[in-house]
The first five atom37 places (N, CA, C, CB, O) and aatype in JSON, in Angstrom:
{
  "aatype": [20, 20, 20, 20, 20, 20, 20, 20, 20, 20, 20, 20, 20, 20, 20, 20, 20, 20, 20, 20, 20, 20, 20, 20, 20, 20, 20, 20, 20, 20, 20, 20, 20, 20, 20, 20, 20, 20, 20, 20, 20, 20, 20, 20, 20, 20, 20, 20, 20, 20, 20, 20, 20, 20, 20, 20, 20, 20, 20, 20, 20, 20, 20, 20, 20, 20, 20, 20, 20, 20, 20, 20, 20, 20, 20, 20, 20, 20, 20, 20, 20, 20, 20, 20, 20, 20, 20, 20, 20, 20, 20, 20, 20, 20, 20, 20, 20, 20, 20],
  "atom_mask": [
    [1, 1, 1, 1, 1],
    [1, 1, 1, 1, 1],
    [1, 1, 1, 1, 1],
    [1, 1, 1, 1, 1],
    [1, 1, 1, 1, 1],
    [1, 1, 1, 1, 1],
    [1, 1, 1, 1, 1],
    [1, 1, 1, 1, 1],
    [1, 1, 1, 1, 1],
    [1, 1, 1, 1, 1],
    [1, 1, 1, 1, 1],
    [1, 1, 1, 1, 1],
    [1, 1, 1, 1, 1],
    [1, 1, 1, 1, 1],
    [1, 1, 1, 1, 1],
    [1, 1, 1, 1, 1],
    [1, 1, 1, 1, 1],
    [1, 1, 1, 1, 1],
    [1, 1, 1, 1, 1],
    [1, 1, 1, 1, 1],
    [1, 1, 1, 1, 1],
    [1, 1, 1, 1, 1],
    [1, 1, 1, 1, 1],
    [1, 1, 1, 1, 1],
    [1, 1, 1, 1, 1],
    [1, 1, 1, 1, 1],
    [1, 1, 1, 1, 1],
    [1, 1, 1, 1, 1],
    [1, 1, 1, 1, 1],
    [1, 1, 1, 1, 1],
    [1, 1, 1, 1, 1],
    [1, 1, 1, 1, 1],
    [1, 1, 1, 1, 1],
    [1, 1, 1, 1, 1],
    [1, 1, 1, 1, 1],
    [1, 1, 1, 1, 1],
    [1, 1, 1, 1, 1],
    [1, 1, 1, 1, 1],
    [1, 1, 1, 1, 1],
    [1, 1, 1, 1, 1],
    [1, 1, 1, 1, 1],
    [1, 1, 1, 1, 1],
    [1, 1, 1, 1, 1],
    [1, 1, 1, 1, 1],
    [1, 1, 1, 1, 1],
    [1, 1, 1, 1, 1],
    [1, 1, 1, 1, 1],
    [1, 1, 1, 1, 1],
    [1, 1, 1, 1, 1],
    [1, 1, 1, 1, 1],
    [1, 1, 1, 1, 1],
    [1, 1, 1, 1, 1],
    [1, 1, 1, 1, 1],
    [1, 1, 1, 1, 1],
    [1, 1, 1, 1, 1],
    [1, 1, 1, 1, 1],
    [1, 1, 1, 1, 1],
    [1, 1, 1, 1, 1],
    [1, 1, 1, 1, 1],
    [1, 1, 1, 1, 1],
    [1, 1, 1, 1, 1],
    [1, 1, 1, 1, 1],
    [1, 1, 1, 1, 1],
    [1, 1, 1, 1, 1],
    [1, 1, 1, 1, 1],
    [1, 1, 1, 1, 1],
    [1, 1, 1, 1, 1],
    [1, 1, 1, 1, 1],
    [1, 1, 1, 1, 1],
    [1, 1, 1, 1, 1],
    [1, 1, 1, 1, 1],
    [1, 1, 1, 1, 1],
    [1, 1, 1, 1, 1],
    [1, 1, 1, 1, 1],
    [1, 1, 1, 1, 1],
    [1, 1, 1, 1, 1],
    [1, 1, 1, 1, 1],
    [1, 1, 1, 1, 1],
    [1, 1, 1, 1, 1],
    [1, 1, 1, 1, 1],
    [1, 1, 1, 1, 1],
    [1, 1, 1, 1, 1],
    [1, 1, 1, 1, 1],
    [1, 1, 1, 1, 1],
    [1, 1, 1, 1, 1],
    [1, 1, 1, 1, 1],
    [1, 1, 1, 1, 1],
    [1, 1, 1, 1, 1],
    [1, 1, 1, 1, 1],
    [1, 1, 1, 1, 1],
    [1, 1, 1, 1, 1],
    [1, 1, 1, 1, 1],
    [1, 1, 1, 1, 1],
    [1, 1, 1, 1, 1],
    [1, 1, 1, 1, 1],
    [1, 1, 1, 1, 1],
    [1, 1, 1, 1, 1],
    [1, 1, 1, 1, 1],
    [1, 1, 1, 1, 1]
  ],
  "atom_positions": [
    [[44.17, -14.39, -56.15], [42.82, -14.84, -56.33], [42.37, -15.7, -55.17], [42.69, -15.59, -57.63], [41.27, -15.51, -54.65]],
    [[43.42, -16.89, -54.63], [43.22, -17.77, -53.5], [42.64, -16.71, -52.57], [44.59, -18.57, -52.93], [41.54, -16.85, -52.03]],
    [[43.52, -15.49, -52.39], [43.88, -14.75, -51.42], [42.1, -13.94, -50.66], [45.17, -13.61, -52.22], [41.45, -13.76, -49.63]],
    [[42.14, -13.66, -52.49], [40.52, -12.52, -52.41], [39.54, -13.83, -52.13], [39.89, -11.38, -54.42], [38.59, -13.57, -51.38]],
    [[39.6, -14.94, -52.53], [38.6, -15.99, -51.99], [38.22, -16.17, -50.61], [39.02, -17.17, -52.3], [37.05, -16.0, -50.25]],
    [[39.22, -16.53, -49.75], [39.35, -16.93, -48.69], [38.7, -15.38, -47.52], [41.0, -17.51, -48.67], [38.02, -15.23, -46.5]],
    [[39.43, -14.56, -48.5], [39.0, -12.9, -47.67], [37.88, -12.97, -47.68], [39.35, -11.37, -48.29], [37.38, -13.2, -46.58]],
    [[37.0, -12.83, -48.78], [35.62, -13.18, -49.26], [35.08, -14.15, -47.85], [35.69, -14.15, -50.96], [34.7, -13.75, -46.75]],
    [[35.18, -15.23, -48.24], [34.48, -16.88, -47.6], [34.72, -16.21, -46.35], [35.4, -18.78, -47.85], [33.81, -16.72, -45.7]],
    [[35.33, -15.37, -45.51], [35.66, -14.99, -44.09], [35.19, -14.33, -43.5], [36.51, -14.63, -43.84], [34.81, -14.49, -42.34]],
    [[35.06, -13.07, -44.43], [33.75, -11.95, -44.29], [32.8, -12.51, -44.11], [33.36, -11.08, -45.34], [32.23, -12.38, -43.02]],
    [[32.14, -13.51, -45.36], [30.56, -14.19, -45.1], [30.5, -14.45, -43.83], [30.16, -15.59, -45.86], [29.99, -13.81, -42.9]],
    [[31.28, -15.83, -43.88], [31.34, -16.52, -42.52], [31.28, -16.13, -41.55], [32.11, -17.03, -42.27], [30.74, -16.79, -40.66]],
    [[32.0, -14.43, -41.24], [31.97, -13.5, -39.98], [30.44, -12.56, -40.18], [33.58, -12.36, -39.98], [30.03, -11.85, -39.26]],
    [[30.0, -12.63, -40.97], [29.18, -12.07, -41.13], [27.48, -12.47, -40.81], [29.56, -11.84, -42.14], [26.57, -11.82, -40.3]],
    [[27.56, -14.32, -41.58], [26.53, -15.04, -41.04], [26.6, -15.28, -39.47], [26.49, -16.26, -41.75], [25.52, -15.22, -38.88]],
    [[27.63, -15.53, -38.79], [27.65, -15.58, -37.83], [27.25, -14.57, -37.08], [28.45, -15.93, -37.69], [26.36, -14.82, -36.27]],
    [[27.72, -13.32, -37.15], [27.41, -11.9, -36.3], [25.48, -12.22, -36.71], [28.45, -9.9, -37.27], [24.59, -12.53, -35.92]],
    [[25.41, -12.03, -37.88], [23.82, -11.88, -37.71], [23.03, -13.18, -37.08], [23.15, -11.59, -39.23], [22.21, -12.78, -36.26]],
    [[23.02, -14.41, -37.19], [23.0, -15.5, -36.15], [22.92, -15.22, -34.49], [24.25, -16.25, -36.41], [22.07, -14.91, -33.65]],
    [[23.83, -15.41, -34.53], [23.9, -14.6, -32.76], [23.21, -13.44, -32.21], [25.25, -14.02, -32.43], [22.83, -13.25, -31.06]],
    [[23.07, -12.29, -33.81], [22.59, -11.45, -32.89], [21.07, -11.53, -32.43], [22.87, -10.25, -33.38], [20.52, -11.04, -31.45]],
    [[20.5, -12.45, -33.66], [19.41, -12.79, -33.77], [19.12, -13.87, -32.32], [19.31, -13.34, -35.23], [18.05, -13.71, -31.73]],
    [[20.02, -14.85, -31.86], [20.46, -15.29, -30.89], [20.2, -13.9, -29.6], [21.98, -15.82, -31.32], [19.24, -13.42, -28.99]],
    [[21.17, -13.76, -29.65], [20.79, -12.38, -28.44], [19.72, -11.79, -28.41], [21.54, -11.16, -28.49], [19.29, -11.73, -27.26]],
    [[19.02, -11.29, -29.2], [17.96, -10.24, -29.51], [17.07, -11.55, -28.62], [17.54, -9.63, -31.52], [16.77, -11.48, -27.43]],
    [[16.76, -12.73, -29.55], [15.68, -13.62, -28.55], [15.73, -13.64, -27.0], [15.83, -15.11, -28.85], [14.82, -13.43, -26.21]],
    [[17.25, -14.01, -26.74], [17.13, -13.82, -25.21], [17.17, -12.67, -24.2], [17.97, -14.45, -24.79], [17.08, -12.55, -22.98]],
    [[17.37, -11.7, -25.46], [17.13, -10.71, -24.08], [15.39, -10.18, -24.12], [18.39, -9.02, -24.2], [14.9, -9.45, -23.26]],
    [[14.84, -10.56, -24.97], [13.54, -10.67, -25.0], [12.54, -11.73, -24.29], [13.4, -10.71, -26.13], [11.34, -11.72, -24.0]],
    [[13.42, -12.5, -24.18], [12.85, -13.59, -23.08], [13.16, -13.03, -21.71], [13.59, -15.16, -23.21], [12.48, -13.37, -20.74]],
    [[14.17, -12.2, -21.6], [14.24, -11.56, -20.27], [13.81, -11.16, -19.87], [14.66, -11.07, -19.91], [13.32, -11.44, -18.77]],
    [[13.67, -9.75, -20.82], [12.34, -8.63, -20.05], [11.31, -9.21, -20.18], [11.96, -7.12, -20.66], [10.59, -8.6, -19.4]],
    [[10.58, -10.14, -20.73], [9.24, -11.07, -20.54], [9.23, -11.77, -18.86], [9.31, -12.55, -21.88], [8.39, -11.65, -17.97]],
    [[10.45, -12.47, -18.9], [10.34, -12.65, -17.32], [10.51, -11.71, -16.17], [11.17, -13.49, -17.0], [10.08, -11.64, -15.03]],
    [[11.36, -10.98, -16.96], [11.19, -9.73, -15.43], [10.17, -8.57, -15.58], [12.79, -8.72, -15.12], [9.86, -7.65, -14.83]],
    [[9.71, -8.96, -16.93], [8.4, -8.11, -16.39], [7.32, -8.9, -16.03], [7.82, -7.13, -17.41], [6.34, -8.28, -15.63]],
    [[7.23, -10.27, -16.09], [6.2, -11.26, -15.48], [6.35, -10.96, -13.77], [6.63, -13.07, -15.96], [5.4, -10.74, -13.01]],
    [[7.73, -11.01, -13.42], [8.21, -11.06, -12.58], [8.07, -9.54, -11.57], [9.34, -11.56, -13.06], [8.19, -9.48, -10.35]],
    [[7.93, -8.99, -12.02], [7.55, -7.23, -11.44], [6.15, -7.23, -11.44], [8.09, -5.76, -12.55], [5.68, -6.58, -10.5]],
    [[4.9, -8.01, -12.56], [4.08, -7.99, -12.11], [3.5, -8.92, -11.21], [3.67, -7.75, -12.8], [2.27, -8.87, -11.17]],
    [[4.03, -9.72, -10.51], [3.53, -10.77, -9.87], [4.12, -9.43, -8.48], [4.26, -12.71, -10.23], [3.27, -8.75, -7.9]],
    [[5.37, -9.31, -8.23], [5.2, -8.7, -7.09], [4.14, -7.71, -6.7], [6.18, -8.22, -6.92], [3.58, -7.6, -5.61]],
    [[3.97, -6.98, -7.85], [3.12, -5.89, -7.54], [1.53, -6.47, -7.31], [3.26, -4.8, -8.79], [0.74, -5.97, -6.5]],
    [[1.25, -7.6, -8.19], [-0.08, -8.1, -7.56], [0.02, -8.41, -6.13], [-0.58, -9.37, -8.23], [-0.99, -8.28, -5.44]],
    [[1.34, -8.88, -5.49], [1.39, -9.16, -3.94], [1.06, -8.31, -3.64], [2.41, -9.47, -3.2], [-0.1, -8.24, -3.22]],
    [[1.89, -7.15, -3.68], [1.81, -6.05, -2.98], [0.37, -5.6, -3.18], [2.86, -5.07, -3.37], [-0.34, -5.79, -2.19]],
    [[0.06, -5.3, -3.74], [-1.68, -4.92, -4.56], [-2.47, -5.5, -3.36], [-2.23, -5.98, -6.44], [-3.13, -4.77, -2.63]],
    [[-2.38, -6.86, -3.18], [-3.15, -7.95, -2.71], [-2.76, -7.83, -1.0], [-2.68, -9.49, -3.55], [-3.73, -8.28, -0.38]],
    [[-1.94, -7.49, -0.31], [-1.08, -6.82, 0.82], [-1.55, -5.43, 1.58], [0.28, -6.51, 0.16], [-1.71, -5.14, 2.76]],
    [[-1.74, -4.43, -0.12], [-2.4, -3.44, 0.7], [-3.84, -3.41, 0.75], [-2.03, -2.22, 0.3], [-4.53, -2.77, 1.55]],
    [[-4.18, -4.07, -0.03], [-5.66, -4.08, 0.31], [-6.15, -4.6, 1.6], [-6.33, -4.82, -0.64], [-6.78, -3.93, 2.42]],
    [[-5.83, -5.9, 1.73], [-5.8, -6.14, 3.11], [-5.72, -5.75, 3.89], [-5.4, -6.55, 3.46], [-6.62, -5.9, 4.71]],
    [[-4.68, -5.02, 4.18], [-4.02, -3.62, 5.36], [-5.34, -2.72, 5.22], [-2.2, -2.45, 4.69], [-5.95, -2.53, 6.27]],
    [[-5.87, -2.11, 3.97], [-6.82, -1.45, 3.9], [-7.92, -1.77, 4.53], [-6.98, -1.3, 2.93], [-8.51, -0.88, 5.15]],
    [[-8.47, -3.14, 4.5], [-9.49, -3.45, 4.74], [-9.36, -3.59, 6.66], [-9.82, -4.71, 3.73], [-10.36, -3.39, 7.35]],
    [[-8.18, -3.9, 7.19], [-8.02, -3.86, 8.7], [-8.44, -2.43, 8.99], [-6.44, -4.22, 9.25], [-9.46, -2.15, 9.63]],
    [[-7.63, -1.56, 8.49], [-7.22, 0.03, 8.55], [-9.14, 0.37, 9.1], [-6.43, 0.96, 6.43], [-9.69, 0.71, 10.15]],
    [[-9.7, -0.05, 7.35], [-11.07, 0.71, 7.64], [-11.85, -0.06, 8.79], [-12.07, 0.77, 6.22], [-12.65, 0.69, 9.35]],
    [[-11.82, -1.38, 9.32], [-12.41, -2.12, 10.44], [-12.26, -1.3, 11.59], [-11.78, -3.48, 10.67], [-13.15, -0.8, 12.29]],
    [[-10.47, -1.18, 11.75], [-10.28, -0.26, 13.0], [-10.44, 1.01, 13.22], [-9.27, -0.28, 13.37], [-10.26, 1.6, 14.28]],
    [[-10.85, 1.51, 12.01], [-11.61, 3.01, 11.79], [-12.93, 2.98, 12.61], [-12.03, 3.34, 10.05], [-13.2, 3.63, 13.62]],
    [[-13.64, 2.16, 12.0], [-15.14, 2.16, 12.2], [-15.35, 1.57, 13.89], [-15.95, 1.02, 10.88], [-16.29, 1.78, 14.66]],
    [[-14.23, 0.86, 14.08], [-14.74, 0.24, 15.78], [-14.09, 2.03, 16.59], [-13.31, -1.98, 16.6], [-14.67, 2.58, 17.53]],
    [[-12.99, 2.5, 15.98], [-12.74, 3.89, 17.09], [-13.99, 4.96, 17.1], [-11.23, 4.91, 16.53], [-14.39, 5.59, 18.08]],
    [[-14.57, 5.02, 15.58], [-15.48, 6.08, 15.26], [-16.8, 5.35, 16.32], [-15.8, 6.28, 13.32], [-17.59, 6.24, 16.62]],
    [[-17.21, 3.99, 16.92], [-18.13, 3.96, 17.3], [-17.6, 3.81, 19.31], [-18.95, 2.83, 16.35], [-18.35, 3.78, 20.29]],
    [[-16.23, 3.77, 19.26], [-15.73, 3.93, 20.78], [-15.77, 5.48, 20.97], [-14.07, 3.26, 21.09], [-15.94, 5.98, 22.09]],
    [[-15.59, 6.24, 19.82], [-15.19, 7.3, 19.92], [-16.99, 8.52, 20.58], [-14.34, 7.5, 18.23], [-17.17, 9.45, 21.36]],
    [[-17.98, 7.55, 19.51], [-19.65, 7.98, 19.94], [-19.93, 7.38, 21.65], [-21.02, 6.97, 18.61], [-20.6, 7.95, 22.52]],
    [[-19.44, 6.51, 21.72], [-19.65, 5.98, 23.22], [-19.33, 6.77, 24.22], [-18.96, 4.85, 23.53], [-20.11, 7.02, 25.13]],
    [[-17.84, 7.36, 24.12], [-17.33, 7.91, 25.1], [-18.13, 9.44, 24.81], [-15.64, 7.76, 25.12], [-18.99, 9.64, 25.66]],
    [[-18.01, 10.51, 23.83], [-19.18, 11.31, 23.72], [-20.33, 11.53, 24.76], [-19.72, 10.87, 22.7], [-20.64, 12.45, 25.51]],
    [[-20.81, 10.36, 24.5], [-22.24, 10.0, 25.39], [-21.94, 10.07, 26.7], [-22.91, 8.51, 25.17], [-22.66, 10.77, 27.42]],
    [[-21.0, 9.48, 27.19], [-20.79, 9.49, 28.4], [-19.73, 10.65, 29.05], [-20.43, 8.2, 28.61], [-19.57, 10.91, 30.24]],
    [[-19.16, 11.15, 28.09], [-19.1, 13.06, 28.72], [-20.34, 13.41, 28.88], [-18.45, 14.42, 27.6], [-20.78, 13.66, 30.0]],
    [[-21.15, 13.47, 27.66], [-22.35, 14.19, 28.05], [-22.63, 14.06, 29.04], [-23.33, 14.05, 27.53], [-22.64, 15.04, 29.78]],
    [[-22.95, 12.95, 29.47], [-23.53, 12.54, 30.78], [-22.86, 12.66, 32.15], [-23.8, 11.27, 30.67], [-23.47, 12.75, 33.21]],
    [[-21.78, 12.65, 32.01], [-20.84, 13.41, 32.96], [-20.7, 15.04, 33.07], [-19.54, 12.94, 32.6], [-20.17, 15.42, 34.11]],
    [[-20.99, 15.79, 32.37], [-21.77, 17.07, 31.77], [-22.92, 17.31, 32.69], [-22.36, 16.83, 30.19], [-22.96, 18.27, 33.47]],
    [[-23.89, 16.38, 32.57], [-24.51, 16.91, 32.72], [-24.9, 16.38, 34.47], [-25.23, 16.9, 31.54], [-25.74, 16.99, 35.12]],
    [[-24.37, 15.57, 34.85], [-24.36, 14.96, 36.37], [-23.5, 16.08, 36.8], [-23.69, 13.25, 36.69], [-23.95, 16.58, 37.83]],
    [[-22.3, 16.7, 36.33], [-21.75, 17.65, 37.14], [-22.4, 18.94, 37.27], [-20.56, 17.84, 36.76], [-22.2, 19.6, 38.29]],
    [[-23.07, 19.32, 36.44], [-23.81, 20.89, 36.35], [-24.87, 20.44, 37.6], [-24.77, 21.44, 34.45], [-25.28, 21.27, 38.41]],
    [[-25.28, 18.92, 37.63], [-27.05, 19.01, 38.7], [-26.05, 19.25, 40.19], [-28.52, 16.78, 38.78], [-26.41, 19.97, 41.12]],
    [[-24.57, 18.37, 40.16], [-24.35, 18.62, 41.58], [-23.23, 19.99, 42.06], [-23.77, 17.16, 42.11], [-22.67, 20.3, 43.11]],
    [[-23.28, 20.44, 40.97], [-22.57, 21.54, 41.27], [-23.64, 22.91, 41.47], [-21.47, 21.68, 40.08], [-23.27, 23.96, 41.99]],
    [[-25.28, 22.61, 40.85], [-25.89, 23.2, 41.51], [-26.65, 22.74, 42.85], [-26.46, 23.59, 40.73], [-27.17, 23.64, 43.5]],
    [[-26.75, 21.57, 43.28], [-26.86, 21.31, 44.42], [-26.16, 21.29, 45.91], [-27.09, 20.61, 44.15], [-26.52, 21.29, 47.09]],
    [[-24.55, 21.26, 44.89], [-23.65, 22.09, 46.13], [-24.27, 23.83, 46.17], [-21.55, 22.09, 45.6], [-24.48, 24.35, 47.27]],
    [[-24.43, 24.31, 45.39], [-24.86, 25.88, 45.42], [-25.71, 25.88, 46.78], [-25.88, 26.46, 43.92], [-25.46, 26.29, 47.91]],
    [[-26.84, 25.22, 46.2], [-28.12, 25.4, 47.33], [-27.61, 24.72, 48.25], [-29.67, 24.84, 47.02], [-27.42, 25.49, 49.19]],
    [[-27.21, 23.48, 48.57], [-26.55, 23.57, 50.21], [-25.59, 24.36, 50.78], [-25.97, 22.51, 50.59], [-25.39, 24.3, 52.0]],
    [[-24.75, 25.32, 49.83], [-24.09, 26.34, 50.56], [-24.55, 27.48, 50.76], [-23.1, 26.58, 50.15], [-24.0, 28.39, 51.38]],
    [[-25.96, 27.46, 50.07], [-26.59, 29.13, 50.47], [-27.4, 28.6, 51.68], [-27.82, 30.11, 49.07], [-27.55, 29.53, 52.47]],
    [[-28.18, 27.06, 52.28], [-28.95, 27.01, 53.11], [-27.9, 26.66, 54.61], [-30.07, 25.99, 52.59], [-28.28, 26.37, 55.74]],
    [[-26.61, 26.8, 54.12], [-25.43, 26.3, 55.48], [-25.57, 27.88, 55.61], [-23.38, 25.37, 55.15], [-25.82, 28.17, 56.78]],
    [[-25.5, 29.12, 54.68], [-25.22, 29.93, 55.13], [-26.26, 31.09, 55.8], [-24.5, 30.14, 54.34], [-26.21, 32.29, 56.03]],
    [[-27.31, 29.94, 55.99], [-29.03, 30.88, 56.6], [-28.83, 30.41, 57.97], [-31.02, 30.21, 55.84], [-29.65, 30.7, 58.84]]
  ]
}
């Protein structure tokens, strides 16, 4: 009877305890993933906050090539079109060298 008592009182005892703890555990690993997912989103707001920035350079240096890019344009043209006047003015001085 001592015997089945003590077996008894041991079980409980192993028993309140296991559920204690686990209840114990369960909290902290729930406090974990709370911080590492606090923690994953804070990086990713960096990063978030990182590329935008980059973005916002990216499109600056877009818009200054797209307007270097109209400049130089202009000035083929114009090199275009200064070479066609003296490449016909070499013409006519080589047809009047050859009168």
């Amino acid at each position: 009877m001592e015997l089945a008592k003590g077996i008894v009182i041991a079980v409980l005892t192993g028993l309140v305890t296991w559920l204690l703890t686990r209840r114990k555990n369960n909290a902290e690993i729930n406090k974990m993933e709370g911080e590492t997912t606090e923690t994953a989103v804070t990086i990713w707001r960096e990063m978030a906050h990182d590329f935008k920035a980059e973005l916002t350079e990216l499109k600056r240096l877009v818009d200054e090539l797209k307007s270097e890019n109209e400049q130089l344009k202009k000035i083929v043209a114009e090199l275009k079109t200064e070479n066609l006047n003296l490449k016909k003015e070499i013409e006519i001085l080589s047809k009047k060298s050859n009168y």
